[in-house]
PDB file of C-alpha atoms in Angstrom:
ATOM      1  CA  UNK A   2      36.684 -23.430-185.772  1.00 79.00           C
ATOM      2  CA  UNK A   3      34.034 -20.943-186.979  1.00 86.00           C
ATOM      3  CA  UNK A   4      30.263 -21.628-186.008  1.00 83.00           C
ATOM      4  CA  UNK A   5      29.352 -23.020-189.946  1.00 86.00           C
ATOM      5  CA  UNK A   6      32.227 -25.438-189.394  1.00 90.00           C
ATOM      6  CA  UNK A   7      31.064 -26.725-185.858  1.00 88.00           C
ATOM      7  CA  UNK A   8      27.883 -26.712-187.138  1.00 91.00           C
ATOM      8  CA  UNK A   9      28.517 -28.826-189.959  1.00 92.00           C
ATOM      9  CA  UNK A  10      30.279 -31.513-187.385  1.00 94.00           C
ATOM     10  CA  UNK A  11      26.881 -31.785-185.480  1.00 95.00           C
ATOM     11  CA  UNK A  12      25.202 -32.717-188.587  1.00 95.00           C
ATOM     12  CA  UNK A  13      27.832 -35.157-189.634  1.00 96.00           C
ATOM     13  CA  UNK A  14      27.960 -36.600-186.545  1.00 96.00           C
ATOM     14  CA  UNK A  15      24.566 -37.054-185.452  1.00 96.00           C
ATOM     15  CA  UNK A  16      24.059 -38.267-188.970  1.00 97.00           C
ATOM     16  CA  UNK A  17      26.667 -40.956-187.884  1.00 97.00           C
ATOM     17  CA  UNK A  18      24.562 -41.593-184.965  1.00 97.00           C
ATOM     18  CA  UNK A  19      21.460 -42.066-186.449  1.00 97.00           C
ATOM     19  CA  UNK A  20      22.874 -44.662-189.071  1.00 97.00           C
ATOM     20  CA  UNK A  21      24.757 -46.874-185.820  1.00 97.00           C
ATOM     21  CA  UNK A  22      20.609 -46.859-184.413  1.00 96.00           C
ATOM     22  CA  UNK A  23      18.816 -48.027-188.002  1.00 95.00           C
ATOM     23  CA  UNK A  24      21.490 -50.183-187.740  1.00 95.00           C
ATOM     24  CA  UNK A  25      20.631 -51.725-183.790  1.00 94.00           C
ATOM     25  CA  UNK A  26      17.029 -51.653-185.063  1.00 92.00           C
ATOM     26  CA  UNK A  27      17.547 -54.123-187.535  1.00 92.00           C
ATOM     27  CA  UNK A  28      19.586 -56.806-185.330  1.00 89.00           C
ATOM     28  CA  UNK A  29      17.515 -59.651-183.362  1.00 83.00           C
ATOM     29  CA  UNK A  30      18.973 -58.621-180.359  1.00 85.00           C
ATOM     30  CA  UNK A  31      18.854 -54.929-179.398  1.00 87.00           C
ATOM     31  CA  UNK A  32      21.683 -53.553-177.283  1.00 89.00           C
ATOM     32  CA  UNK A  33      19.734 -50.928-175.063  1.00 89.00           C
ATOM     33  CA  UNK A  34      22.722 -49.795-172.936  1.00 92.00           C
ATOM     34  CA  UNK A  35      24.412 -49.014-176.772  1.00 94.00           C
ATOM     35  CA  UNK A  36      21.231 -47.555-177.612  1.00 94.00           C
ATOM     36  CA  UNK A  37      20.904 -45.224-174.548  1.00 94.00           C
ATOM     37  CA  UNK A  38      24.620 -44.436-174.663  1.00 96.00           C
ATOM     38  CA  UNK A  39      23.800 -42.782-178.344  1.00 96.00           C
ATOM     39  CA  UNK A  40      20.795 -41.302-177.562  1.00 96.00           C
ATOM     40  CA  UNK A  41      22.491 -39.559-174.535  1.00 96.00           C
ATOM     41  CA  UNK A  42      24.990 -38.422-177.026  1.00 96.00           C
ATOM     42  CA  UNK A  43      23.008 -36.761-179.384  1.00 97.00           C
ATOM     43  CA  UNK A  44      20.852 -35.186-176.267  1.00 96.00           C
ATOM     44  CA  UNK A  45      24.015 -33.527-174.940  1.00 95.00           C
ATOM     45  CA  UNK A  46      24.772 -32.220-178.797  1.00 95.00           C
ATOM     46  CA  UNK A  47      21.189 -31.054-179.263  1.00 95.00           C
ATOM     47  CA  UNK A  48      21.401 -28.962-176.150  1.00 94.00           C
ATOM     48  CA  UNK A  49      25.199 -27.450-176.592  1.00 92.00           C
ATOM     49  CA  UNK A  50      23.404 -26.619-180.207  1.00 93.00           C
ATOM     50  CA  UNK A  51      20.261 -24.697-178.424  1.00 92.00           C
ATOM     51  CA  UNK A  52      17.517 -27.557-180.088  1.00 93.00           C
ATOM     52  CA  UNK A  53      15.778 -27.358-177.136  1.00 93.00           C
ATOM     53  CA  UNK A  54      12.985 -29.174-178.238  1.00 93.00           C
ATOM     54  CA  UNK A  55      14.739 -31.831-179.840  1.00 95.00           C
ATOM     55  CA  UNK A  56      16.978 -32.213-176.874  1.00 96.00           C
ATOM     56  CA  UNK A  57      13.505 -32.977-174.696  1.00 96.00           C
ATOM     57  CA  UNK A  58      12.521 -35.095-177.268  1.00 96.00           C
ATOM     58  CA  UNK A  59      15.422 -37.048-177.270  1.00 96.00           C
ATOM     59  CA  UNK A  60      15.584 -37.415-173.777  1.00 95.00           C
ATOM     60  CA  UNK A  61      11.986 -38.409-173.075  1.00 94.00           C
ATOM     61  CA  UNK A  62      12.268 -40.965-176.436  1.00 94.00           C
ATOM     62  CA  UNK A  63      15.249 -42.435-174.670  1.00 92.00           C
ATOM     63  CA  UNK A  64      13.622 -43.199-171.214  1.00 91.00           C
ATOM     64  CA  UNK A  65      10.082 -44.792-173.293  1.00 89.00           C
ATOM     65  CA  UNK A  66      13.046 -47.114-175.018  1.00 86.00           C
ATOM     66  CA  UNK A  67      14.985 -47.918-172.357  1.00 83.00           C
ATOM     67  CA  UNK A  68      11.614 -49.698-170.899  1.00 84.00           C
ATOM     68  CA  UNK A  69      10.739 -51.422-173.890  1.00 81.00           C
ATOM     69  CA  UNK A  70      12.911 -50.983-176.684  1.00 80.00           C
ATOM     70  CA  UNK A  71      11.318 -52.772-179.882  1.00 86.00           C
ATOM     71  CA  UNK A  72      13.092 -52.733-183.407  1.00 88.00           C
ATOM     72  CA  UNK A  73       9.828 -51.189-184.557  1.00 89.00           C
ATOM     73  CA  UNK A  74      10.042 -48.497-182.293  1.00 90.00           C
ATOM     74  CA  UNK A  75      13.505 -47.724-182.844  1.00 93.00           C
ATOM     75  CA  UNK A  76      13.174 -46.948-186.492  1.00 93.00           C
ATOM     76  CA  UNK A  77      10.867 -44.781-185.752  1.00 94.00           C
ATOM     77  CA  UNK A  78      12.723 -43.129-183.595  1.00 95.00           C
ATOM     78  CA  UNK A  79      15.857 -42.658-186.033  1.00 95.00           C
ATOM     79  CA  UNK A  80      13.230 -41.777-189.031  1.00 96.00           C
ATOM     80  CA  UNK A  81      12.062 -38.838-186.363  1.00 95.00           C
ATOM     81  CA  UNK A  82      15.889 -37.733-185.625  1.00 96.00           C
ATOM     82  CA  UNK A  83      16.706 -38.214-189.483  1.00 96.00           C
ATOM     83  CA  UNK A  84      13.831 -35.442-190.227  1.00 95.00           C
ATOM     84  CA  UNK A  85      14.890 -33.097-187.380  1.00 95.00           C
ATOM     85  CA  UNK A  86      18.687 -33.568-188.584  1.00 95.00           C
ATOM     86  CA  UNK A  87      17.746 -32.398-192.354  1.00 96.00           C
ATOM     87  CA  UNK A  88      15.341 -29.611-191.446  1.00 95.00           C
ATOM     88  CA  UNK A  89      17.895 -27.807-189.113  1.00 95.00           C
ATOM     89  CA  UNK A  90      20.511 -28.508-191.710  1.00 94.00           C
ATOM     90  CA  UNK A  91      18.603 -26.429-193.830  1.00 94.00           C
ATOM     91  CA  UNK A  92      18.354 -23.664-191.609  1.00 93.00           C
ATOM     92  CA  UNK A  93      14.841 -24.432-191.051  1.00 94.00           C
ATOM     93  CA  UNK A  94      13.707 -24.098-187.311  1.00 92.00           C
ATOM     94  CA  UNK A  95      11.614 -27.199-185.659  1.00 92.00           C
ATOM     95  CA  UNK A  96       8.219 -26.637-186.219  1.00 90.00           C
ATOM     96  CA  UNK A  97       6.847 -29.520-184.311  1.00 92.00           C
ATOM     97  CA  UNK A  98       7.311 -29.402-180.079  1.00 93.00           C
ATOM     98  CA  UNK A  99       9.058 -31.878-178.319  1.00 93.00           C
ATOM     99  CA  UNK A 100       5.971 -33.846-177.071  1.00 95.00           C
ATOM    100  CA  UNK A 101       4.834 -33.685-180.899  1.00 95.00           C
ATOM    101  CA  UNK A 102       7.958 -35.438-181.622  1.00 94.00           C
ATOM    102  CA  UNK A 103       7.500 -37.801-179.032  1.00 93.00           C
ATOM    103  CA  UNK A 104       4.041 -39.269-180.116  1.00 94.00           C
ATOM    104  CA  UNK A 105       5.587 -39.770-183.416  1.00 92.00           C
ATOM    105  CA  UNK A 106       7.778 -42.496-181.963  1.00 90.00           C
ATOM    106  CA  UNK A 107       5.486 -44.210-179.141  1.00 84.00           C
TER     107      UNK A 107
END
């Protein structure tokens, strides 16, 4: 698999990710376990892709959710991940740090 093609599987499937979150967010009753078990996922991804901040971001979003994990909040948090996703798609680097990222969402 060249690097362009296991690139274009992170995008895809944090993409995939992010959609299985908006869609938690907008149930009554929010599965945090699920929740953390995604976010976990695309932490691991960021980091095996070298988006350090993201990763951090990711990780310290998680742990703010897993204490109080609001629909609210959650949407945020995949509108945050959605952005990140399409700027490195584009070949853009992050321009915002990882506790930048983080007040976005709590």
């Amino acid at each position: 698999m060249s690097d362009s093609e296991f690139e274009q599987l992170y995008f895809d499937d944090v993409d995939e990710q992010i959609e299985t979150l908006t869609r938690i967010a907008t149930k009554d009753e929010i599965d945090v376990l699920e929740v953390r078990r995604i976010m976990h996922a695309m932490e691991g991804a960021a980091g095996l892709m070298n988006h350090d901040s993201l990763r951090v971001a990711i990780f310290e979003i998680c742990k703010r959710i897993e204490r109080a994990c609001s629909p609210s909040q959650l949407s945020k948090a995949c509108e945050v991940f959605r952005e990140c996703n399409d700027q490195l798609r584009k070949g853009e680097a992050l321009t915002q740090t990882s506790e930048e990222l983080v007040r976005k969402v709590i």
